[in-house]
Coordinates of C-alpha atoms and ligand atoms in Angstrom, one line a residue:
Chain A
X1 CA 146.8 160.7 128.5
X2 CA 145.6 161.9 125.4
X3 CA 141.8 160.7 125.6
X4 CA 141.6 163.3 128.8
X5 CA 143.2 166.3 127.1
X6 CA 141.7 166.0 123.7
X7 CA 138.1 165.7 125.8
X8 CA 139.1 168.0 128.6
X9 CA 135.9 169.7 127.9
X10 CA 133.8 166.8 128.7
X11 CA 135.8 165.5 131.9
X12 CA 135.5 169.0 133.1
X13 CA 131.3 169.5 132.6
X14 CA 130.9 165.6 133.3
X15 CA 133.5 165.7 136.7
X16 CA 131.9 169.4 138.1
X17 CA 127.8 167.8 137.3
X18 CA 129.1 165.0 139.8
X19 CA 130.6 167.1 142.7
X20 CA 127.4 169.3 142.5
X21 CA 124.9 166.2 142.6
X22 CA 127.0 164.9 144.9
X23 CA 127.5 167.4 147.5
X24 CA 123.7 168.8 147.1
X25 CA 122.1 165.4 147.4
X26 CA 125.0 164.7 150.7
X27 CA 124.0 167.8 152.2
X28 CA 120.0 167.5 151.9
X29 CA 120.6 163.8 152.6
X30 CA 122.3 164.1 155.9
X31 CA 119.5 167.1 156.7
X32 CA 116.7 164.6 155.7
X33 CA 118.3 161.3 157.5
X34 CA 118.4 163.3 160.6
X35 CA 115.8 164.3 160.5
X36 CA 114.2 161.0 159.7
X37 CA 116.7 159.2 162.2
X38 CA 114.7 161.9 165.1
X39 CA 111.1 160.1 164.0
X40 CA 112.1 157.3 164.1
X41 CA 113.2 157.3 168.1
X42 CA 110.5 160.1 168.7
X43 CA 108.1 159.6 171.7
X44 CA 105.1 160.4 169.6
X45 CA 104.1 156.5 167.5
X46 CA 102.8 158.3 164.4
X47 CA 106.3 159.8 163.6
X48 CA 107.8 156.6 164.5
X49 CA 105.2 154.9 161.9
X50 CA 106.0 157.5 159.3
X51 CA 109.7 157.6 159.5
X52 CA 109.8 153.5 159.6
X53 CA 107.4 153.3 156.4
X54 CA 110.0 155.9 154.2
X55 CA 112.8 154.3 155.0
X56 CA 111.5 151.0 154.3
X57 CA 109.9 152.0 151.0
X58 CA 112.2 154.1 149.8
X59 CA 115.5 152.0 150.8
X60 CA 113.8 148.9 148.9
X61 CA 112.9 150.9 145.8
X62 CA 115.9 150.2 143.3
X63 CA 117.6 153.8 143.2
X64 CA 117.2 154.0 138.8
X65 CA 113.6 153.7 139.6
X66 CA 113.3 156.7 141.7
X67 CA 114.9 158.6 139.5
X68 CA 113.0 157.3 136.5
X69 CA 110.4 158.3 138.8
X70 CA 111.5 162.0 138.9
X71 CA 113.3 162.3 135.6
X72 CA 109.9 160.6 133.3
X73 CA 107.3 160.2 135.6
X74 CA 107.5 163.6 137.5
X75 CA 106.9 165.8 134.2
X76 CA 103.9 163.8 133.7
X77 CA 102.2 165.3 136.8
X78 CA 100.5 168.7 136.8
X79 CA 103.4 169.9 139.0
X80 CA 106.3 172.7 138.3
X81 CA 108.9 171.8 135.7
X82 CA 111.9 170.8 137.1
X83 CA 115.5 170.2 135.5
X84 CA 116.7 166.8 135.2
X85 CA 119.9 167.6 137.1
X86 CA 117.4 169.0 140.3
X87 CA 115.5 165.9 139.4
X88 CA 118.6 164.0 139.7
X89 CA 119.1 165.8 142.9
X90 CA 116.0 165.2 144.8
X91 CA 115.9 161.3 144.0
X92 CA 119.7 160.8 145.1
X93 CA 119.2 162.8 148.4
X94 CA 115.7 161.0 148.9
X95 CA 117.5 157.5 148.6
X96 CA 120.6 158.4 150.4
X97 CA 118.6 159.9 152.9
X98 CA 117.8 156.2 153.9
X99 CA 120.7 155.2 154.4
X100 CA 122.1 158.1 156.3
X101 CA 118.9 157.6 158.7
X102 CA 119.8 154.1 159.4
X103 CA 123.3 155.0 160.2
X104 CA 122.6 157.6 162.8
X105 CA 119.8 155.8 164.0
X106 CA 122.6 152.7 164.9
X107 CA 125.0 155.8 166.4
X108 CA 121.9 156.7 168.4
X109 CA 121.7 153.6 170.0
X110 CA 125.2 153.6 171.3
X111 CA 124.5 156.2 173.2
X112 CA 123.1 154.7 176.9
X113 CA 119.9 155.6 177.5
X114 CA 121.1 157.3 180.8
X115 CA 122.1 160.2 179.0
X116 CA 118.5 160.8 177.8
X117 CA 117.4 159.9 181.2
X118 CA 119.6 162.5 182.2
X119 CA 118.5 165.1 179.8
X120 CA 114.8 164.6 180.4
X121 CA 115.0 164.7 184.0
X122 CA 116.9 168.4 184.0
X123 CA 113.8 169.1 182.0
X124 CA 114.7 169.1 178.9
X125 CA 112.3 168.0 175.9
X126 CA 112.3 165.7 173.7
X127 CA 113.5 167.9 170.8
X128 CA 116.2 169.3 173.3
X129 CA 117.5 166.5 174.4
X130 CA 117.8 164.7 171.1
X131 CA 119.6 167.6 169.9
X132 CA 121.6 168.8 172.5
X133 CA 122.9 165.5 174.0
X134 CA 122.0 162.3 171.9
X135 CA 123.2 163.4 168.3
X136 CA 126.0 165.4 169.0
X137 CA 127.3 161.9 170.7
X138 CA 125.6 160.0 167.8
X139 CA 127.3 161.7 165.3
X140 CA 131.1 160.5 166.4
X141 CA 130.5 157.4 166.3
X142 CA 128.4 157.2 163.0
X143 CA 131.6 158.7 161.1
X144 CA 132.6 155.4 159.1
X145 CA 129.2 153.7 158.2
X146 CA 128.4 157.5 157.3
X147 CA 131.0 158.0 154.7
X148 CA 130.3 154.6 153.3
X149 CA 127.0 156.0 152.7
X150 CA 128.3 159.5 151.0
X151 CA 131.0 157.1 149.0
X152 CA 128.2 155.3 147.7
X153 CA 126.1 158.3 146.8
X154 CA 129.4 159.7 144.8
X155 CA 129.2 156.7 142.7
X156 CA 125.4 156.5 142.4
X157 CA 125.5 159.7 140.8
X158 CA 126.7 157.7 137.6
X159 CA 123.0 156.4 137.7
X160 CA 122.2 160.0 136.6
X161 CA 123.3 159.7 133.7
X162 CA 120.8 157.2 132.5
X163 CA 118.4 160.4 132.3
X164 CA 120.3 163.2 130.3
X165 CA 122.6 164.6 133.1
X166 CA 126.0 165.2 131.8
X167 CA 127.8 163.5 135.0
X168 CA 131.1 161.6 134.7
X169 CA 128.7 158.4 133.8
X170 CA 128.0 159.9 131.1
X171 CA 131.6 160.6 129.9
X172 CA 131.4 157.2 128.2
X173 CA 128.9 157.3 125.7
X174 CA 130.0 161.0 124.8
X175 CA 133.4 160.0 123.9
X176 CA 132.4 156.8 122.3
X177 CA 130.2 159.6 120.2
X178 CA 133.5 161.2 119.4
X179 CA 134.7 158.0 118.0
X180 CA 137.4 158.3 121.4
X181 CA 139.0 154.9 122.0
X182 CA 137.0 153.1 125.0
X183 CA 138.4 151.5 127.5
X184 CA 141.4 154.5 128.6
X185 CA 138.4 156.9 129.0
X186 CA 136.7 154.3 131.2
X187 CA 140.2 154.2 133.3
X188 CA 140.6 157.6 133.3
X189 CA 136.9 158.5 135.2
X190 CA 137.4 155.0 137.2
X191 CA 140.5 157.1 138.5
X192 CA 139.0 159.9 139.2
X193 CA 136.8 158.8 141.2
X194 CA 139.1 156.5 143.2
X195 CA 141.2 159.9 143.5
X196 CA 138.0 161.6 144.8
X197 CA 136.9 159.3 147.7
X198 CA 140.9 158.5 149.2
X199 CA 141.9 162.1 148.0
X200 CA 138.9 164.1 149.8
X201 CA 136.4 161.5 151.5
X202 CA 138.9 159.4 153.5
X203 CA 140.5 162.2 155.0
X204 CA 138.0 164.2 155.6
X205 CA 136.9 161.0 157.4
X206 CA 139.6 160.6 159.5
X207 CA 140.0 164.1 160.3
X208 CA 136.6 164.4 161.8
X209 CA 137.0 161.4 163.9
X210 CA 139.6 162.3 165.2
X211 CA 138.2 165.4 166.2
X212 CA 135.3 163.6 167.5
X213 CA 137.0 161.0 169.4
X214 CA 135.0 159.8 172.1
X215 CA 136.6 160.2 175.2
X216 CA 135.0 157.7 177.9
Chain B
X1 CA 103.1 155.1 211.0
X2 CA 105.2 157.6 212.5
X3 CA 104.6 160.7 210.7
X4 CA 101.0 161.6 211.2
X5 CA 100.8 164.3 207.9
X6 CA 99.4 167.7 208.7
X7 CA 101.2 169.5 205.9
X8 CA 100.2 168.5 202.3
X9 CA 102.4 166.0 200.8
X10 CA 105.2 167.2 198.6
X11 CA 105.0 164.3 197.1
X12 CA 102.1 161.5 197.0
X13 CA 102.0 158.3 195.8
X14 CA 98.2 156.8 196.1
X15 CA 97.3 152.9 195.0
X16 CA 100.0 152.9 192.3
X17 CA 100.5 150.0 190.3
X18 CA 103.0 149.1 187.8
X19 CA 103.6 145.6 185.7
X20 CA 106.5 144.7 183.2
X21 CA 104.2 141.9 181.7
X22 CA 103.3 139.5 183.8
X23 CA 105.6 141.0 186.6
X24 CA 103.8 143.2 189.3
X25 CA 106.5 145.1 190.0
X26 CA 104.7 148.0 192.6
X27 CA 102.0 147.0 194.0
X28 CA 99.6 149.3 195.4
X29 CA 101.9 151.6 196.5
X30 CA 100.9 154.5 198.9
X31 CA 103.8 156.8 200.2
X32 CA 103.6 160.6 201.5
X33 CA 106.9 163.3 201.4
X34 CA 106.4 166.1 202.9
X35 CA 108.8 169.4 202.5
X36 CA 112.4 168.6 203.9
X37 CA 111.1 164.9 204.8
X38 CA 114.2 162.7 203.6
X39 CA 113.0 159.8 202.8
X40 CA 115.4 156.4 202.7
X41 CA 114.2 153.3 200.6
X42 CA 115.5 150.1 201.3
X43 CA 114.8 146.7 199.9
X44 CA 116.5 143.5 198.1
X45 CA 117.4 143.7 194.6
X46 CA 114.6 143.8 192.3
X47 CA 112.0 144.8 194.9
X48 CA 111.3 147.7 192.7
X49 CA 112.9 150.7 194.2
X50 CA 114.3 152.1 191.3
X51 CA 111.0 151.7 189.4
X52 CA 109.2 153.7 192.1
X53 CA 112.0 156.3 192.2
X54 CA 112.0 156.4 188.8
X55 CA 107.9 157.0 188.3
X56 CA 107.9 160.6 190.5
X57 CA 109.3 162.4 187.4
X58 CA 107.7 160.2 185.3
X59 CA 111.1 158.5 183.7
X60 CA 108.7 155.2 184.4
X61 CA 104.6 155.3 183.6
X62 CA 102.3 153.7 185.9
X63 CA 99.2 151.6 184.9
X64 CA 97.3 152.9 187.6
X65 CA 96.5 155.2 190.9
X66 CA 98.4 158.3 191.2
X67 CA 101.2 160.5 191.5
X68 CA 100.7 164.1 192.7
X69 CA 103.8 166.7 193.6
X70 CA 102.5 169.9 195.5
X71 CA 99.1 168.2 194.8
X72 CA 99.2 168.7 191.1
X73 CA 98.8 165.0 189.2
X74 CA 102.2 164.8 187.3
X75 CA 101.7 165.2 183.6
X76 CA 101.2 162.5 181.4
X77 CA 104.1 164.6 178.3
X78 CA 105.1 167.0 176.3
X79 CA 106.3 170.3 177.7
X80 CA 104.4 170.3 180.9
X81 CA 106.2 167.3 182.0
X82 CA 109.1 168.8 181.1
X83 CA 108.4 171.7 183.3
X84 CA 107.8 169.8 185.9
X85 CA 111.0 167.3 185.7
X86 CA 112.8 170.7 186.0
X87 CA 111.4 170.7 189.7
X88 CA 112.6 167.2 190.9
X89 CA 115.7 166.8 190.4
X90 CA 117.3 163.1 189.8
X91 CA 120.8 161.5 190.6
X92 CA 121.3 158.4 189.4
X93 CA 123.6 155.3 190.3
X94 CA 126.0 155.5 187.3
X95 CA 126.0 159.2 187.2
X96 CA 124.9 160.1 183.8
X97 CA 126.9 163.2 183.3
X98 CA 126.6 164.3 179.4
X99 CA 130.1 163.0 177.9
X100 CA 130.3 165.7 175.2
X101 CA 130.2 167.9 177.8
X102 CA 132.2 170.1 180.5
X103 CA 131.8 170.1 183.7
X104 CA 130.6 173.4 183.7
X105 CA 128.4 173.0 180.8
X106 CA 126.9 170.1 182.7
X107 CA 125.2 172.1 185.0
X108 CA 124.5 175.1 183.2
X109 CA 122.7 173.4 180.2
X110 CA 119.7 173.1 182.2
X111 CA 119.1 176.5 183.7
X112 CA 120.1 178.0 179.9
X113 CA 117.9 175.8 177.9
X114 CA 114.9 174.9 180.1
X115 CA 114.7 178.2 182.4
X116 CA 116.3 180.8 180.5
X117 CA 118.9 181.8 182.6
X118 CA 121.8 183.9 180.8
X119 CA 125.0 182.0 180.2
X120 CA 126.7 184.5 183.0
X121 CA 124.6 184.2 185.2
X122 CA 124.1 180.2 185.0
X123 CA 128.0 180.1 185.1
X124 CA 128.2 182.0 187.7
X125 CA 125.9 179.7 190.1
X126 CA 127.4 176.8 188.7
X127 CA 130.9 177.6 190.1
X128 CA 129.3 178.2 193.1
X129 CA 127.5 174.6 193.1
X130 CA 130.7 173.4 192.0
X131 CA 132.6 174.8 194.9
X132 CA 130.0 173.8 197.5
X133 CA 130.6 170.0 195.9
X134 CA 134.0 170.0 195.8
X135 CA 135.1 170.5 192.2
X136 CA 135.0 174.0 191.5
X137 CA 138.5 173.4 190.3
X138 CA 137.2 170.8 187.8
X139 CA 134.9 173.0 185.8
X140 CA 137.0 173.0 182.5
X141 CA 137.0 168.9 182.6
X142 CA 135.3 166.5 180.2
X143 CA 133.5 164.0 182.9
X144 CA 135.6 161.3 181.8
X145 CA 138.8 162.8 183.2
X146 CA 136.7 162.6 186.9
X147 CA 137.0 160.1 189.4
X148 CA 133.4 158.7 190.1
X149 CA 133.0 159.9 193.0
X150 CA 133.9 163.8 191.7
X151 CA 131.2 163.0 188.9
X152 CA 128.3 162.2 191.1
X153 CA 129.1 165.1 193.0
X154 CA 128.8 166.7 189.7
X155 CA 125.6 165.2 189.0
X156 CA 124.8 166.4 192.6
X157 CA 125.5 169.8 191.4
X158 CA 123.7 169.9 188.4
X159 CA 119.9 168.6 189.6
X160 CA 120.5 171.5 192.2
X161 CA 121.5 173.9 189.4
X162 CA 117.7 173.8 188.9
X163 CA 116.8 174.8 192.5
X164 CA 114.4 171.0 192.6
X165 CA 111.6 171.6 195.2
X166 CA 112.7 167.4 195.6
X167 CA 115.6 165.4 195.0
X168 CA 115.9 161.5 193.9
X169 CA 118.8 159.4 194.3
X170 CA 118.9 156.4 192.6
X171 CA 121.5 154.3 194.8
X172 CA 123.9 157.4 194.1
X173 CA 127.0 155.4 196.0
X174 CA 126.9 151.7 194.7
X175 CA 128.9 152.7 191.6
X176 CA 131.4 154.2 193.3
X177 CA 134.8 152.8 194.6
X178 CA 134.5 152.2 198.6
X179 CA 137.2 155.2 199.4
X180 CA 134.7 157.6 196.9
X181 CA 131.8 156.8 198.9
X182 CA 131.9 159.2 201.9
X183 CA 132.3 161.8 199.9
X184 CA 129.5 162.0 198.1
X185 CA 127.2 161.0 201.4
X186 CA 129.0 164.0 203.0
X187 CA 127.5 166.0 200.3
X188 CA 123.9 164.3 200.6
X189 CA 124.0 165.0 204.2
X190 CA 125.0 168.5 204.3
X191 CA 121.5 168.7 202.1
X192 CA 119.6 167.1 204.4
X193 CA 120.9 169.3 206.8
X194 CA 119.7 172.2 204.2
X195 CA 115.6 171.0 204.3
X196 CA 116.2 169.7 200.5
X197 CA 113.4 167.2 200.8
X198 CA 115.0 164.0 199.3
X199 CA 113.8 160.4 198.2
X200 CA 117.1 157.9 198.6
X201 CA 117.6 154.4 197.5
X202 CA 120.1 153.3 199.1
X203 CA 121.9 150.8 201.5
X204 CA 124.2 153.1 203.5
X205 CA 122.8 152.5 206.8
X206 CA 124.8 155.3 207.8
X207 CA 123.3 157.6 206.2
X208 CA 119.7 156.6 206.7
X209 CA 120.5 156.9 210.2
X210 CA 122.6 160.3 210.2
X211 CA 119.9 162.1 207.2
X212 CA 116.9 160.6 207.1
X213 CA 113.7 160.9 208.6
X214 CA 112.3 158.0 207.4
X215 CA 112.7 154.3 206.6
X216 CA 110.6 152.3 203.7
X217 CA 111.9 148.9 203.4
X218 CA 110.6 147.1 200.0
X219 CA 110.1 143.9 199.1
X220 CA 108.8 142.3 195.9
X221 CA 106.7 145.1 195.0
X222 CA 105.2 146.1 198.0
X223 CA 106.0 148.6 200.6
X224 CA 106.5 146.5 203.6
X225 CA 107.9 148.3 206.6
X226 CA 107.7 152.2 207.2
X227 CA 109.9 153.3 210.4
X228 CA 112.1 155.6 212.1
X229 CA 115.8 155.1 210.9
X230 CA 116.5 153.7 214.6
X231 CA 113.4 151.7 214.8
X232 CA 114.1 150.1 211.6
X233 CA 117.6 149.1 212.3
X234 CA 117.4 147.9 215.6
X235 CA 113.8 146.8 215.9
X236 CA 112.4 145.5 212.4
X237 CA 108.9 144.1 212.7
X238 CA 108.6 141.7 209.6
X239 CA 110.4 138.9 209.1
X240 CA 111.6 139.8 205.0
X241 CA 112.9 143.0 206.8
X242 CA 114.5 141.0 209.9
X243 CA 116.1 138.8 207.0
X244 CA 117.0 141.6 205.1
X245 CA 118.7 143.7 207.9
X246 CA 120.7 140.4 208.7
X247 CA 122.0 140.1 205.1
X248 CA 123.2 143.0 205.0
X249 CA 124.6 143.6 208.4
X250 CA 126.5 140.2 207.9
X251 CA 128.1 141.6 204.4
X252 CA 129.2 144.6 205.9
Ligands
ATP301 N1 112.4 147.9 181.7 C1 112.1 146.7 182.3 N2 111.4 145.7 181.7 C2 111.1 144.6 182.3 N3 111.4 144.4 183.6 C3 112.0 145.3 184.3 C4 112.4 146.6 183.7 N4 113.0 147.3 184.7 C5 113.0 146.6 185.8 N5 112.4 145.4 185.6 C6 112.2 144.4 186.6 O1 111.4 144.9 187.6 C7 111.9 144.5 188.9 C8 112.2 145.7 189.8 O2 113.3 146.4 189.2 P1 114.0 147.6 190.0 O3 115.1 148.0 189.1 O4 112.9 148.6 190.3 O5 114.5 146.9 191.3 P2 115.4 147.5 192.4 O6 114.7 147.3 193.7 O7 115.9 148.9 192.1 O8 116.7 146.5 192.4 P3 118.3 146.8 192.5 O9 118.5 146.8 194.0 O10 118.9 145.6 191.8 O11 118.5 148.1 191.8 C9 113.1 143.6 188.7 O12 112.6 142.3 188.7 C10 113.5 143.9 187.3 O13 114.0 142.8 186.6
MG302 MG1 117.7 149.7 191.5

């Protein structure tokens, strides 16, 4: 008990850098997948073509080298100055994005074509009826493989600590700085984060499908 | 042919040709609807009646010939097509009602989204559609909680929420339990009755003889037999029709 209350400081900073780079890079992620998800069933090929070459570049591209890409590379370029935390940001919601898009895209197809059919012949566009009618029903049944996604991103944002971002995977090496006894500290964030996914992910999980309970 | 056309067609298919591969599934189809024609189409599985419904709003492309409604060539995408889907409406054999949604939302998405119409308004007309149906007293319901036969009545409803100038049916009973049937048929007729001009795929011989105008028979891509409802039935003139007829008949 003692490791957490001597370095409260440090748990603190490290645990409140994790829930902002992980609920920025969820919430741009799920935006981004979407919309990625839409291209990727679109009518026009081009969009198909472009959504089908991100994910399959960026979901094969091992995540520390995207964000080596942003935290090193990025400054290199002519381009504005970033942080490393918004650097942090933009390569976990650029990977996660992947993933999110391949999980809607599999909700999108188990919903029957008839109801696009449907949608297209009260006139509806494509934009329209992808919107209106095929990922509102997409969405309840992409719940589970979608929160394996965002449980994955909360522990992928321990690969941002490999480039200066004072997340709880960096708690480590800080206390090991303070000469703090190893292993409890690596308990005590392991438990945290356990805490965080069954204490706020799971239920949040099961409270939206069961608000989005398909009724056939 | 019994229908000599004076008016323009309401709907014209000329030389149309569709594959899926090496399948020729319609084969130089020609086929005139004029305004409040009700047309039946009729034909053994797989002759391609669906895929011909299915290519006058454009849910199926063709490879060649054309399709013209109110003599304008149907649009090849984008937000004309649209426009003009919102003209011919579609019913469909398994329904197709939007699961996330009401009843009443059902058929007052598309006059909201597509023509604009306020939400009171589109509500208002909807309950009426709903009445005239049959399930006014439905309207809070998720589709699920409908029998089939009260859903395609509902589907019914909703391609006339957008005042078509043509309806297509799709084989709008076989999905329905045999005690369900009438009811939506009832429905059909009573539009007939109305001058809705109407494209039906179906094998309700009752109906073809009660609504329609006329009979296509199908077979294996082609546009066989075009006749009189009475003519057809009692007097076919080629022999995949005579078989036909007799298959059915026998099976009730
Ligand atoms: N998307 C498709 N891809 C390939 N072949 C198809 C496709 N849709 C239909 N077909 C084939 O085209 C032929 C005609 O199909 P269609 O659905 O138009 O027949 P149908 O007359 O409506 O038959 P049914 O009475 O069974 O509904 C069939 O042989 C069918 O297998
Ligand atoms: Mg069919």
């Amino acid at each position: 008990m003692n490791v957490i209350i001597d370095n409260s400081d440090l748990f603190l900073t490290g645990f409140k850098n994790t829930g902002i780079l992980f609920a920025i890079s969820a919430f741009f992620a799920l935006i981004l997948g979407t919309v990625v998800a839409g291209m990727r069933v679109s009518p026009a090929p081009a969009m198909r073509a472009a959504g089908t070459f991100y994910v399959n570049v960026v979901r094969n591209t091992p995540l520390t080298l995207i964000l080596a890409f942003f935290a090193l590379g990025y400054p290199k370029l002519d381009l504005p100055e970033i942080s490393f935390m918004n650097a942090a940001i933009i390569g976990l919601s650029l990977y996660t994005a992947t993933y999110v898009s391949e999980a809607i895209r599999s909700g999108i197809n188990t919903v029957s074509v008839g109801q696009s059919e449907a949608a297209r012949a009260i006139g509806l566009p494509f934009m329209q009826t992808l919107t209106l009618i095929v990922l509102p029903q997409a969405f309840r049944s992409v719940v589970p493989p979608l929160f394996s996604v965002f449980i994955a991103l909360l522990k992928n944002t321990t690969v941002a600590a490999g480039f200066s971002v004072l997340e709880a995977g960096a708690i480590r090496a800080y206390l090991s700085e303070r000469g703090e006894p190893l292993l409890p500290g690596l308990l005590w964030v392991a438990l945290i984060f356990v805490v965080l996914v069954l204490g706020i992910l799971t239920p949040l999980q099961r409270y939206l499908e069961k608000k989005w309970r398909v009724a056939r | 042919m019994t229908n000599p056309v004076q008016a323009p067609a309401l709907v014209e298919l000329k030389a149309v040709n569709k594959h899926y591969g090496p399948l020729h599934v319609l084969q130089d189809i020609n086929l005139q609807v004029t305004k409040g024609e009700v047309v039946v189409v009729i034909g053994p599985s797989g002759s391609g009646k669906s895929t011909l419904c299915r290519t006058i709003n454009r849910l199926e492309t063709i490879d060649d010939g054309s399709i013209t409604i109110e003599g304008e060539e149907l649009p090849k995408e984008g937000k004309a097509l649209a426009a003009l889907r919102a003209d011919v409406g579609m019913v469909f054999q398994s329904f197709n009602l939007f699961a996330h949604k009401t009843i009443l939302e059902n058929v007052t998405l598309g006059p909201i989204k597509v023509k604009g119409v306020s939400k009171a308004d589109a509500e208002k007309q909807a309950l009426a559609l709903l009445e005239r149906v049959g399930v006014g007293h439905q309207a809070a319901k998720l589709p699920a909680q409908l029998s089939g036969g009260q859903q395609q009545r509902v589907a019914i409803a909703r391609a006339l929420a957008m005042k078509p100038k043509v309806m297509l049916f799709d084989e709008p009973t076989s999905a329905l339990d045999p005690e369900m049937i009438n009811e939506v048929l009832d429905v059909m007729v009573e539009l007939a009755r109305e001058g809705m001009t109407m494209v039906v795929v179906t094998h309700e011989m009752g109906f073809a003889r009660k609504a329609a105008d006329r009979v296509v028979f199908m077979a294996d891509g082609q546009i066989v037999e075009e006749a009189t409802p009475d003519e057809f039935f009692t007097n076919p003139q080629s022999s995949r029709a005579k078989d036909f007829l007799s298959k059915i008949l026998t099976n009730g």
